[in-house]
Amino acid sequence: MKNSNPKLSKSKEKGPATKLKVGERPPRNENKRVTEQLKVFKEMLLKKKATLANYIKTELSELESADKHHLADLEEMASDTHDTDSVCEIMAVGADTIGQIDQALAKIEDGTYGVCEDCGEQIAFERLEALPFATLCVECKKKREILHS
């Protein structure tokens, strides 16, 4: 038996996915929802950026601390060098991620956030929740990974 209550049936309905071209704005009736989502994503991006920047700053100060420069046997020095190299690599990845976050924040400002750079389709909300600085939809990301493997 079908429910005749229009409020209940509307809550279960899902509208068609909005397909926007790069630089195109959503229809007016979606503006409020999109604005709220953008605020959430912007907040997520800013928190992630602050966390990464804090981590990098802490690691840099530890690398530069005086107790790191002590006389030790060769084995200990090799271990310290390996540890330092690993920390530097992790910090490089963090700095790269901060760059991607800055690009995502710029896209929020210019109205192109959430649009796939390859196909121009909207990036799935779930993907942006998981990786808020994603620039490609899942399909285009898969295609790139296949091409570069």
mmCIF file of C-alpha atoms in Angstrom:
data_model
loop_
_atom_site.group_PDB
_atom_site.id
_atom_site.type_symbol
_atom_site.label_atom_id
_atom_site.label_comp_id
_atom_site.label_asym_id
_atom_site.label_seq_id
_atom_site.Cartn_x
_atom_site.Cartn_y
_atom_site.Cartn_z
ATOM 1 C CA MET A 1 0.000 0.000 0.000
ATOM 2 C CA LYS A 2 1.438 3.325 -1.048
ATOM 3 C CA ASN A 3 1.748 6.146 1.471
ATOM 4 C CA SER A 4 -0.479 9.078 0.533
ATOM 5 C CA ASN A 5 1.167 11.550 2.910
ATOM 6 C CA PRO A 6 3.077 13.956 0.635
ATOM 7 C CA LYS A 7 5.469 15.011 3.427
ATOM 8 C CA LEU A 8 6.636 11.438 3.960
ATOM 9 C CA SER A 9 6.994 10.667 0.288
ATOM 10 C CA LYS A 10 8.984 13.855 -0.304
ATOM 11 C CA SER A 11 11.437 13.009 2.455
ATOM 12 C CA LYS A 12 12.238 9.691 0.794
ATOM 13 C CA GLU A 13 12.640 11.129 -2.685
ATOM 14 C CA LYS A 14 16.046 11.990 -4.000
ATOM 15 C CA GLY A 15 16.329 14.530 -6.740
ATOM 16 C CA PRO A 16 18.493 13.983 -9.778
ATOM 17 C CA ALA A 17 22.183 14.696 -9.373
ATOM 18 C CA THR A 18 22.947 18.231 -10.403
ATOM 19 C CA LYS A 19 25.490 18.380 -13.196
ATOM 20 C CA LEU A 20 27.329 21.652 -13.314
ATOM 21 C CA LYS A 21 29.991 22.872 -15.675
ATOM 22 C CA VAL A 22 33.136 24.498 -14.385
ATOM 23 C CA GLY A 23 32.244 27.963 -13.091
ATOM 24 C CA GLU A 24 28.481 27.337 -13.333
ATOM 25 C CA ARG A 25 26.421 28.047 -10.202
ATOM 26 C CA PRO A 26 23.665 25.752 -8.875
ATOM 27 C CA PRO A 27 19.996 26.681 -9.348
ATOM 28 C CA ARG A 28 18.598 29.161 -6.795
ATOM 29 C CA ASN A 29 16.541 26.577 -4.913
ATOM 30 C CA GLU A 30 19.730 24.655 -4.142
ATOM 31 C CA ASN A 31 21.800 27.694 -3.161
ATOM 32 C CA LYS A 32 21.014 27.496 0.568
ATOM 33 C CA ARG A 33 21.840 23.792 0.827
ATOM 34 C CA VAL A 34 24.998 24.211 -1.244
ATOM 35 C CA THR A 35 26.064 27.231 0.830
ATOM 36 C CA GLU A 36 25.677 25.234 4.039
ATOM 37 C CA GLN A 37 27.651 22.313 2.580
ATOM 38 C CA LEU A 38 30.407 24.668 1.433
ATOM 39 C CA LYS A 39 30.632 26.129 4.941
ATOM 40 C CA VAL A 40 31.053 22.627 6.362
ATOM 41 C CA PHE A 41 33.728 21.734 3.806
ATOM 42 C CA LYS A 42 35.536 25.032 4.328
ATOM 43 C CA GLU A 43 35.589 24.408 8.085
ATOM 44 C CA MET A 44 36.894 20.857 7.538
ATOM 45 C CA LEU A 45 39.614 22.133 5.210
ATOM 46 C CA LEU A 46 40.699 24.893 7.582
ATOM 47 C CA LYS A 47 40.880 22.463 10.524
ATOM 48 C CA LYS A 48 42.908 19.971 8.486
ATOM 49 C CA LYS A 49 45.253 22.735 7.320
ATOM 50 C CA ALA A 50 45.771 23.995 10.886
ATOM 51 C CA THR A 51 46.456 20.470 12.147
ATOM 52 C CA LEU A 52 49.013 19.802 9.411
ATOM 53 C CA ALA A 53 50.703 23.172 9.848
ATOM 54 C CA ASN A 54 50.943 22.567 13.597
ATOM 55 C CA TYR A 55 52.416 19.106 13.029
ATOM 56 C CA ILE A 56 55.017 20.415 10.579
ATOM 57 C CA LYS A 57 55.975 23.250 12.929
ATOM 58 C CA THR A 58 56.392 20.809 15.840
ATOM 59 C CA GLU A 59 58.466 18.386 13.788
ATOM 60 C CA LEU A 60 60.688 21.183 12.469
ATOM 61 C CA SER A 61 61.393 22.451 15.961
ATOM 62 C CA GLU A 62 62.248 18.911 17.088
ATOM 63 C CA LEU A 63 64.628 18.449 14.152
ATOM 64 C CA GLU A 64 66.358 21.704 15.014
ATOM 65 C CA SER A 65 66.600 21.034 18.756
ATOM 66 C CA ALA A 66 70.071 20.871 20.297
ATOM 67 C CA ASP A 67 69.645 17.375 21.765
ATOM 68 C CA LYS A 68 69.453 15.928 18.239
ATOM 69 C CA HIS A 69 73.057 16.957 17.608
ATOM 70 C CA HIS A 70 74.960 14.728 19.995
ATOM 71 C CA LEU A 71 78.018 12.565 19.670
ATOM 72 C CA ALA A 72 77.068 8.940 19.247
ATOM 73 C CA ASP A 73 78.287 5.750 17.703
ATOM 74 C CA LEU A 74 77.808 5.156 13.972
ATOM 75 C CA GLU A 75 74.811 2.891 14.452
ATOM 76 C CA GLU A 76 72.944 5.475 16.471
ATOM 77 C CA MET A 77 73.855 8.213 13.985
ATOM 78 C CA ALA A 78 72.574 6.078 11.095
ATOM 79 C CA SER A 79 69.329 5.479 12.961
ATOM 80 C CA ASP A 80 68.964 9.213 13.653
ATOM 81 C CA THR A 81 69.575 9.972 9.971
ATOM 82 C CA HIS A 82 66.955 7.421 8.900
ATOM 83 C CA ASP A 83 64.470 8.846 11.403
ATOM 84 C CA THR A 84 65.176 12.379 10.170
ATOM 85 C CA ASP A 85 64.705 11.326 6.542
ATOM 86 C CA SER A 86 61.371 9.683 7.396
ATOM 87 C CA VAL A 87 60.156 12.753 9.270
ATOM 88 C CA CYS A 88 61.217 14.999 6.369
ATOM 89 C CA GLU A 89 59.303 12.817 3.911
ATOM 90 C CA ILE A 90 56.178 12.918 6.078
ATOM 91 C CA MET A 91 56.484 16.707 6.381
ATOM 92 C CA ALA A 92 56.809 16.999 2.574
ATOM 93 C CA VAL A 93 53.573 15.045 2.150
ATOM 94 C CA GLY A 94 51.942 17.311 4.741
ATOM 95 C CA ALA A 95 53.142 20.429 2.926
ATOM 96 C CA ASP A 96 51.793 19.049 -0.372
ATOM 97 C CA THR A 97 48.437 18.372 1.296
ATOM 98 C CA ILE A 98 48.368 21.955 2.611
ATOM 99 C CA GLY A 99 48.855 23.105 -0.998
ATOM 100 C CA GLN A 100 45.909 20.970 -2.109
ATOM 101 C CA ILE A 101 43.807 22.360 0.740
ATOM 102 C CA ASP A 102 44.688 25.916 -0.319
ATOM 103 C CA GLN A 103 43.559 25.076 -3.877
ATOM 104 C CA ALA A 104 40.272 23.679 -2.539
ATOM 105 C CA LEU A 105 39.701 26.820 -0.450
ATOM 106 C CA ALA A 106 40.350 28.973 -3.539
ATOM 107 C CA LYS A 107 37.808 26.863 -5.479
ATOM 108 C CA ILE A 108 35.231 27.452 -2.756
ATOM 109 C CA GLU A 109 35.792 31.179 -3.150
ATOM 110 C CA ASP A 110 35.526 31.156 -6.961
ATOM 111 C CA GLY A 111 32.539 28.781 -7.085
ATOM 112 C CA THR A 112 34.228 25.780 -8.702
ATOM 113 C CA TYR A 113 34.602 23.595 -5.610
ATOM 114 C CA GLY A 114 33.327 20.047 -6.031
ATOM 115 C CA VAL A 115 33.524 20.044 -9.829
ATOM 116 C CA CYS A 116 35.736 17.366 -11.402
ATOM 117 C CA GLU A 117 38.697 18.921 -13.232
ATOM 118 C CA ASP A 118 38.584 16.262 -15.968
ATOM 119 C CA CYS A 119 34.921 15.681 -16.842
ATOM 120 C CA GLY A 120 33.231 18.751 -15.303
ATOM 121 C CA GLU A 121 30.691 16.660 -13.370
ATOM 122 C CA GLN A 122 29.939 17.159 -9.676
ATOM 123 C CA ILE A 123 32.218 15.151 -7.393
ATOM 124 C CA ALA A 124 30.130 12.875 -5.154
ATOM 125 C CA PHE A 125 29.354 14.349 -1.745
ATOM 126 C CA GLU A 126 30.654 11.177 -0.056
ATOM 127 C CA ARG A 127 34.015 11.556 -1.830
ATOM 128 C CA LEU A 128 34.320 15.169 -0.717
ATOM 129 C CA GLU A 129 33.454 14.170 2.846
ATOM 130 C CA ALA A 130 36.254 11.602 2.795
ATOM 131 C CA LEU A 131 38.745 13.777 0.895
ATOM 132 C CA PRO A 132 37.571 17.395 0.969
ATOM 133 C CA PHE A 133 40.374 18.548 -1.319
ATOM 134 C CA ALA A 134 39.597 16.015 -4.071
ATOM 135 C CA THR A 135 39.759 17.516 -7.563
ATOM 136 C CA LEU A 136 38.540 14.487 -9.520
ATOM 137 C CA CYS A 137 35.426 12.339 -9.366
ATOM 138 C CA VAL A 138 35.944 8.655 -8.588
ATOM 139 C CA GLU A 139 35.704 7.574 -12.237
ATOM 140 C CA CYS A 140 38.244 10.124 -13.487
ATOM 141 C CA LYS A 141 40.596 9.301 -10.590
ATOM 142 C CA LYS A 142 40.407 5.597 -11.528
ATOM 143 C CA LYS A 143 41.165 6.442 -15.163
ATOM 144 C CA ARG A 144 44.206 8.495 -14.161
ATOM 145 C CA GLU A 145 45.499 5.747 -11.888
ATOM 146 C CA ILE A 146 45.163 3.194 -14.691
ATOM 147 C CA LEU A 147 46.984 5.488 -17.132
ATOM 148 C CA HIS A 148 49.825 6.169 -14.703
ATOM 149 C CA SER A 149 50.333 2.585 -13.523
#
